[in-house]
Coordinates of C-alpha atoms in Angstrom, one line a residue:
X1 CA -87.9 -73.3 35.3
X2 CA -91.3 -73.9 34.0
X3 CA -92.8 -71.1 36.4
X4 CA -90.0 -68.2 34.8
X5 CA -91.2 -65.9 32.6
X6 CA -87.4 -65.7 31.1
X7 CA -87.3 -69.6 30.5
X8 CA -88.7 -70.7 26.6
X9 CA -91.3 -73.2 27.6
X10 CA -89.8 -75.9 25.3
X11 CA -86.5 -75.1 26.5
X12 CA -87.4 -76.1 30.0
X13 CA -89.1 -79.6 29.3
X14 CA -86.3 -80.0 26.9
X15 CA -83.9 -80.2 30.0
X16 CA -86.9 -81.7 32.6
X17 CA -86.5 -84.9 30.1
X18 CA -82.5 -85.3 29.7
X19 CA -82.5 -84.4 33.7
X20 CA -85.6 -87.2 35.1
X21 CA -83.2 -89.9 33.2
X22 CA -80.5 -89.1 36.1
X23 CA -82.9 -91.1 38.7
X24 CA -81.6 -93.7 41.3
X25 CA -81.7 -97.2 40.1
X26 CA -81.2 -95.7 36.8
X27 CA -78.5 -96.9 35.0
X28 CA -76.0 -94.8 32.6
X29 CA -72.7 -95.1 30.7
X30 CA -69.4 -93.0 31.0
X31 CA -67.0 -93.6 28.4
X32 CA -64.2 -94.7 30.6
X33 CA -65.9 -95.8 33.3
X34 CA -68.2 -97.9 31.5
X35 CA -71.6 -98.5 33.1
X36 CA -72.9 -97.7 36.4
X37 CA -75.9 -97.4 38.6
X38 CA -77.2 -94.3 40.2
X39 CA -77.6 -95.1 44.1
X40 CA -78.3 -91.4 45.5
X41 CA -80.0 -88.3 43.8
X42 CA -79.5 -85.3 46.6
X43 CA -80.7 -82.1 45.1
X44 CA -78.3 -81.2 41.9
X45 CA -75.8 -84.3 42.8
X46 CA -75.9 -87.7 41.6
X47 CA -73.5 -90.5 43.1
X48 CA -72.9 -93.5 40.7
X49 CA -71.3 -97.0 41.3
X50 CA -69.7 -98.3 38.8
X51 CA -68.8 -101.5 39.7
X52 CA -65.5 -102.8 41.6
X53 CA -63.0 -101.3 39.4
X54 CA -63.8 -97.8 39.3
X55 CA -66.1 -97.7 42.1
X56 CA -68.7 -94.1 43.6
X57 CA -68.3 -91.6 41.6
X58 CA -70.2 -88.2 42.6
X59 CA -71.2 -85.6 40.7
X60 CA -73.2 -82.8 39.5
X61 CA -76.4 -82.9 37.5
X62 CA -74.9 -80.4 35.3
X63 CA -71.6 -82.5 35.0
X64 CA -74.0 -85.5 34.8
X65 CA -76.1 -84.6 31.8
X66 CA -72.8 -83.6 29.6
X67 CA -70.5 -86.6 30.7
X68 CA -73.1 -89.4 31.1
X69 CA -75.3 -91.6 28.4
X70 CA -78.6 -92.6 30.3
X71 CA -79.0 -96.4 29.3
X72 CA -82.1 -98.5 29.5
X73 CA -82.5 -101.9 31.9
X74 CA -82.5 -104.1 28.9
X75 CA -79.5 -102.1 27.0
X76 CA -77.1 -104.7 25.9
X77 CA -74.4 -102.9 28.1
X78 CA -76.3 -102.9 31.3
X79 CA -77.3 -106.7 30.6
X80 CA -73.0 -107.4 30.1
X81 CA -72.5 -105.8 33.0
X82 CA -74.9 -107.0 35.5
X83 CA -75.6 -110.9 34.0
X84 CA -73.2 -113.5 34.6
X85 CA -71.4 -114.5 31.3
X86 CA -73.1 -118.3 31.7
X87 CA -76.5 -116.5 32.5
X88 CA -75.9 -114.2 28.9
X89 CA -74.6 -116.5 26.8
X90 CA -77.7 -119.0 27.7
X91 CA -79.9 -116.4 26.6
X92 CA -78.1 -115.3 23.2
X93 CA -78.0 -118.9 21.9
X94 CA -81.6 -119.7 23.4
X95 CA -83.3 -116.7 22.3
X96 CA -81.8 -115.3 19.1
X97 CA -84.8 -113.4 18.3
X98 CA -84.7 -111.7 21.8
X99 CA -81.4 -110.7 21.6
X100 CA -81.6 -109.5 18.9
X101 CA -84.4 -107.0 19.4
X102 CA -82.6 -106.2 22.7
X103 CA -79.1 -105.1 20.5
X104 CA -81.0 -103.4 17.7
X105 CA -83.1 -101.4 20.5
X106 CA -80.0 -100.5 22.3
X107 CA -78.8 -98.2 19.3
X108 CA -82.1 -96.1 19.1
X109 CA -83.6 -98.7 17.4
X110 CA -81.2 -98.5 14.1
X111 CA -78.6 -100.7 14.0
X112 CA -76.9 -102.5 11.2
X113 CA -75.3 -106.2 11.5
X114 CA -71.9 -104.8 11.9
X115 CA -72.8 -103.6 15.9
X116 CA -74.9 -106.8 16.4
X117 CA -71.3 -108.4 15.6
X118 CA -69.7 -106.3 17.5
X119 CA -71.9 -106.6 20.6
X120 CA -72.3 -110.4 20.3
X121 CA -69.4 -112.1 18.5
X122 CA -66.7 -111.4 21.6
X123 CA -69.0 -113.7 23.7
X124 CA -69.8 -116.4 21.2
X125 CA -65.9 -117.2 20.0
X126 CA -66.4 -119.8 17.5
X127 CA -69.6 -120.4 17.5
X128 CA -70.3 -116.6 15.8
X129 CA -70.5 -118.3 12.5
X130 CA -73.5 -120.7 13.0
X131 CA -74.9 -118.0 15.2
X132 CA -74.8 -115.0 12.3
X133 CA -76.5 -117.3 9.8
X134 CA -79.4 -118.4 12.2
X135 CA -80.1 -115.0 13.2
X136 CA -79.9 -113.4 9.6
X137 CA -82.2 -116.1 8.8
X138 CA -84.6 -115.1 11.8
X139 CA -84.2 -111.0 10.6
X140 CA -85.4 -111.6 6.9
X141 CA -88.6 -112.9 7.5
X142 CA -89.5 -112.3 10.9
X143 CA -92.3 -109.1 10.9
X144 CA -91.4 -107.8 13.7
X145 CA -88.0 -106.6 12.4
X146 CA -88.1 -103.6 9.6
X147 CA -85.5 -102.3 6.9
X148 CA -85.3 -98.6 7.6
X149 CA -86.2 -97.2 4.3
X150 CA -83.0 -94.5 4.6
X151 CA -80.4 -97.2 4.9
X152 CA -80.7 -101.1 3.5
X153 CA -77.9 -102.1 6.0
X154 CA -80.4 -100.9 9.0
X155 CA -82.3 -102.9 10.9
X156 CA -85.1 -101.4 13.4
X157 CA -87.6 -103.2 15.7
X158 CA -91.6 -102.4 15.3
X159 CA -94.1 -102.6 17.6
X160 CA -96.9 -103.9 15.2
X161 CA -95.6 -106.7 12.8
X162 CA -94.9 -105.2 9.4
X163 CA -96.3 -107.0 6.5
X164 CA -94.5 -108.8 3.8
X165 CA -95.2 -106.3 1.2
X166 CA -94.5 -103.5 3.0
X167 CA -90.9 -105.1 4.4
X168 CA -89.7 -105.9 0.7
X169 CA -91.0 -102.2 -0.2
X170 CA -88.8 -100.7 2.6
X171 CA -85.9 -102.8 1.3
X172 CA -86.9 -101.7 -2.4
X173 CA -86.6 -97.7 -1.6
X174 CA -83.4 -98.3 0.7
X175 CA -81.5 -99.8 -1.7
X176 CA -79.8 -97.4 -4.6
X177 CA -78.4 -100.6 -6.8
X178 CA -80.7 -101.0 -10.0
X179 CA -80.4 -104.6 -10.2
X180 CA -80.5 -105.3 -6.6
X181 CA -83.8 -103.0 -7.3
X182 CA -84.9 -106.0 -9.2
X183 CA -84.2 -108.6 -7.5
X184 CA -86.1 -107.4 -4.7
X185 CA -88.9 -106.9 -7.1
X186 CA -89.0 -110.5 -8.6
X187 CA -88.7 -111.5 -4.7
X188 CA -92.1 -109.5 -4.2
X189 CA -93.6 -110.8 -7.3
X190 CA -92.8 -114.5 -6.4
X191 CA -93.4 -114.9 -2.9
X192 CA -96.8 -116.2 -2.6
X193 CA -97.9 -114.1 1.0
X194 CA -97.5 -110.9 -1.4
X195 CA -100.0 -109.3 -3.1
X196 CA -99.5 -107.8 -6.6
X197 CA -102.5 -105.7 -7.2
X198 CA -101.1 -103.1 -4.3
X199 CA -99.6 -99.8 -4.5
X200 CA -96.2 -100.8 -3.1
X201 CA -96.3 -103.1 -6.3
X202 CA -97.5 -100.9 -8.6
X203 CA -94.6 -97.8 -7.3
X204 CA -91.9 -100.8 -7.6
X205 CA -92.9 -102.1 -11.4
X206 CA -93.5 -98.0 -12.1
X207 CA -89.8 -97.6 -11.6

């Protein structure tokens, strides 16, 4: 509708960018259905397959935009559904870091260690315990994964590697706790990569 006087400009692109998600080979998630791949676009009807159990499903795009979750080739559900179990788990105890940028991407690129359990711990059994403590290890330190400054239980994934004093300064303002305030503070002050003449040190001390 981008050529109708009636049709708000914004409104239009809006629904051009939840609609261009609904392409074939693109895949998407139906709550009980599970995930499928769109074989065949044909003007406002889609046709899914979603697998032996449930099979080609058709419907509209209309029907499509309101029932469906578009999902992205590396979403943790697409890779459960179209890996092998041997192929996955190979990768989740090979590639801890990878997998977990994969699971913390999945959820819009917010996503606490509760859904990382959730999403990983069914496939590991017993070896979830050594697993959780390598990758929390991996999370802390690793600049390429971020606190999101709303929410201390968040993880997020960042394209440019975030620096040590502005990680523990993201961790600072998430967390409400006074003394687990401190802590974080005497973790900044001691850490040798940090620098204490900064800003980020200078708001933390302040308060």
């Amino acid at each position: 509708n981008l050529n109708q006087g009636w049709r708000n400009v914004f409104e239009a692109i809006s629904d051009f960018e939840k609609h261009i998600a609904f392409d074939a080979k693109n895949f998407v998630f139906h709550r009980s259905w599970g995930v499928g791949i769109i074989r065949k676009v044909e003007n406002d009807n889609i046709s899914i397959n979603f697998g032996k159990k449930f099979g080609i499903k058709e419907m509209s795009l209309k029907m499509a935009v309101d029932a469906l979750q578009p999902l992205a080739k590396d979403h943790i559900w697409v890779l459960k559904a179209t890996m092998t179990r041997e192929d996955l788990l190979a990768m989740i105890e090979k590639d801890k870091k990878g997998i977990l940028e994969i699971v913390i991407k999945s959820f819009d690129n917010n996503c606490d260690f509760k859904r990382i359990k959730a999403e990983i711990s069914p496939l590991l059994g017993s070896k979830w315990t050594s697993w959780s403590s390598a990758a929390k290890k991996i999370l802390e330190p690793e600049p390429t994964f971020g606190i999101n400054p709303n929410d201390i239980n968040m993880y997020t994934v960042r394209d440019t590697e975030i620096s040590p004093e502005e990680k523990l300064k993201n961790e600072f303002t998430a967390q409400k706790q006074f003394f687990a305030r401190v802590d974080i503070l005497m973790k900044y002050f001691d850490n040798e990569l940090t620098d204490n003449s900064n800003e980020f040190f200078t708001d933390m001390y302040s308060y």
